[in-house]
mmCIF file of C-alpha atoms in Angstrom:
data_model
loop_
_atom_site.group_PDB
_atom_site.id
_atom_site.type_symbol
_atom_site.label_atom_id
_atom_site.label_comp_id
_atom_site.label_asym_id
_atom_site.label_seq_id
_atom_site.Cartn_x
_atom_site.Cartn_y
_atom_site.Cartn_z
ATOM 1 C CA MET P 33 26.241 42.341 -1.755
ATOM 2 C CA LEU P 34 23.913 41.060 -4.131
ATOM 3 C CA GLU P 35 21.282 39.931 -1.789
ATOM 4 C CA ASN P 36 21.225 43.712 -0.524
ATOM 5 C CA VAL P 37 19.963 44.642 -4.289
ATOM 6 C CA GLY P 38 17.501 41.825 -4.396
ATOM 7 C CA PHE P 39 19.402 38.926 -5.907
ATOM 8 C CA ALA P 40 18.575 35.656 -4.315
ATOM 9 C CA VAL P 41 22.125 34.126 -3.830
ATOM 10 C CA THR P 42 22.906 30.418 -3.302
ATOM 11 C CA ALA P 43 26.774 30.773 -2.192
ATOM 12 C CA VAL P 44 29.080 27.398 -2.087
ATOM 13 C CA ALA P 45 32.716 26.967 -1.006
ATOM 14 C CA SER P 46 33.962 25.128 -4.240
ATOM 15 C CA ALA P 47 33.218 24.652 -7.807
ATOM 16 C CA ASP P 48 32.596 20.967 -6.955
ATOM 17 C CA ALA P 49 29.873 21.956 -4.898
ATOM 18 C CA ALA P 50 28.744 24.646 -7.230
ATOM 19 C CA LEU P 51 28.079 21.899 -9.885
ATOM 20 C CA ARG P 52 26.324 19.619 -7.438
ATOM 21 C CA VAL P 53 24.128 22.623 -6.209
ATOM 22 C CA TRP P 54 23.534 23.335 -10.143
ATOM 23 C CA ASP P 55 22.465 19.752 -10.577
ATOM 24 C CA THR P 56 19.776 19.737 -7.458
ATOM 25 C CA HIS P 57 18.558 23.341 -7.520
ATOM 26 C CA GLY P 58 19.379 24.696 -11.083
ATOM 27 C CA PRO P 59 19.305 26.375 -13.252
ATOM 28 C CA PHE P 60 20.240 29.500 -11.930
ATOM 29 C CA GLU P 61 20.040 32.970 -13.499
ATOM 30 C CA ALA P 62 23.467 33.915 -13.288
ATOM 31 C CA LEU P 63 26.992 32.598 -12.174
ATOM 32 C CA VAL P 64 29.525 34.473 -10.555
ATOM 33 C CA SER P 65 33.002 32.621 -10.171
ATOM 34 C CA ASP P 66 36.526 33.370 -9.311
ATOM 35 C CA LEU P 67 38.493 32.580 -12.118
ATOM 36 C CA ALA P 68 41.436 31.029 -10.013
ATOM 37 C CA MET P 69 39.908 28.249 -7.442
ATOM 38 C CA PRO P 70 41.634 25.191 -5.934
ATOM 39 C CA GLY P 71 40.772 22.077 -7.821
ATOM 40 C CA MET P 72 38.933 23.802 -10.947
ATOM 41 C CA SER P 73 39.155 27.226 -12.346
ATOM 42 C CA GLY P 74 36.055 29.416 -13.086
ATOM 43 C CA ARG P 75 36.577 28.711 -16.598
ATOM 44 C CA GLU P 76 36.609 24.972 -15.816
ATOM 45 C CA LEU P 77 33.530 25.437 -13.940
ATOM 46 C CA VAL P 78 31.878 27.150 -16.795
ATOM 47 C CA ALA P 79 33.201 24.334 -19.533
ATOM 48 C CA HIS P 80 31.614 21.477 -16.783
ATOM 49 C CA LEU P 81 28.163 23.345 -16.883
ATOM 50 C CA ALA P 82 28.080 23.693 -20.543
ATOM 51 C CA GLN P 83 28.574 19.756 -20.935
ATOM 52 C CA ARG P 84 25.354 19.755 -18.708
ATOM 53 C CA GLY P 85 23.586 22.051 -21.306
ATOM 54 C CA ALA P 86 23.915 25.267 -19.442
ATOM 55 C CA SER P 87 25.270 28.451 -20.450
ATOM 56 C CA PRO P 88 24.380 31.047 -17.751
ATOM 57 C CA PRO P 89 25.461 34.632 -17.926
ATOM 58 C CA VAL P 90 28.642 34.611 -15.941
ATOM 59 C CA VAL P 91 30.487 37.163 -14.132
ATOM 60 C CA PHE P 92 34.325 36.232 -13.418
ATOM 61 C CA ILE P 93 35.896 37.769 -10.529
ATOM 62 C CA SER P 94 39.694 37.968 -10.114
ATOM 63 C CA GLY P 95 42.441 39.449 -8.273
ATOM 64 C CA TYR P 96 44.482 39.277 -11.565
ATOM 65 C CA SER P 97 43.964 41.379 -14.836
ATOM 66 C CA ASN P 98 41.090 40.808 -17.096
ATOM 67 C CA GLN P 99 43.842 39.777 -19.457
ATOM 68 C CA ALA P 100 43.076 36.341 -18.214
ATOM 69 C CA ILE P 101 39.707 36.101 -19.973
ATOM 70 C CA GLU P 102 40.124 34.340 -23.511
ATOM 71 C CA PRO P 103 38.632 36.878 -26.131
ATOM 72 C CA VAL P 104 36.131 34.002 -27.268
ATOM 73 C CA GLU P 105 34.712 34.314 -23.527
ATOM 74 C CA ARG P 106 34.521 38.087 -23.539
ATOM 75 C CA HIS P 107 31.142 38.013 -25.562
ATOM 76 C CA ARG P 108 29.337 35.853 -22.932
ATOM 77 C CA THR P 109 31.040 36.851 -19.529
ATOM 78 C CA GLU P 110 31.837 40.260 -17.523
ATOM 79 C CA PHE P 111 34.708 40.550 -15.654
ATOM 80 C CA VAL P 112 35.132 42.126 -12.043
ATOM 81 C CA GLN P 113 38.862 42.931 -10.497
ATOM 82 C CA LYS P 114 39.358 42.657 -7.103
ATOM 83 C CA PRO P 115 38.560 44.613 -4.929
ATOM 84 C CA PHE P 116 35.678 45.748 -6.061
ATOM 85 C CA THR P 117 32.338 47.549 -4.419
ATOM 86 C CA GLY P 118 28.801 46.227 -4.454
ATOM 87 C CA ALA P 119 28.181 48.508 -7.279
ATOM 88 C CA GLU P 120 30.625 47.269 -9.424
ATOM 89 C CA LEU P 121 29.474 43.525 -8.724
ATOM 90 C CA THR P 122 25.746 44.504 -9.285
ATOM 91 C CA THR P 123 26.289 46.290 -12.491
ATOM 92 C CA ALA P 124 28.576 43.265 -13.942
ATOM 93 C CA VAL P 125 25.660 40.872 -12.953
ATOM 94 C CA GLN P 126 23.155 43.108 -14.519
ATOM 95 C CA ASP P 127 25.085 43.593 -17.806
ATOM 96 C CA ALA P 128 25.709 39.880 -17.951
ATOM 97 C CA ILE P 129 22.052 38.863 -17.661
ATOM 98 C CA HIS P 130 20.905 41.617 -20.085
ATOM 99 C CA ARG P 131 23.399 40.507 -22.593
ATOM 100 C CA LEU P 132 22.324 36.968 -22.674
ATOM 101 C CA VAL P 133 18.899 37.210 -21.771
ATOM 102 C CA PRO P 134 17.006 39.365 -24.646
ATOM 103 C CA SER P 135 14.492 41.776 -23.479
ATOM 104 C CA ALA P 136 10.708 41.095 -24.115
#
């Protein structure tokens, strides 16, 4: 979906793989992560990135309610409820990027 609107996408199968890719090919402009994943939640993935000094704009996706996002995270994240359209995901990514990256 994101590639169709011009984003370069690096897809990985797990949070552990995301950390390895971030370490070798990052930083990236934004992170899109499911909130609930085997082994490590999306929230934990963001915490691990923060320990590495990274604080990318984040879009969490989930089949659960956005109530699952802690209020402190809402100022730096977007949330997209599954199922979602390509337009909804694109808007969330753009909003997350523009919220954290001041315009010049």
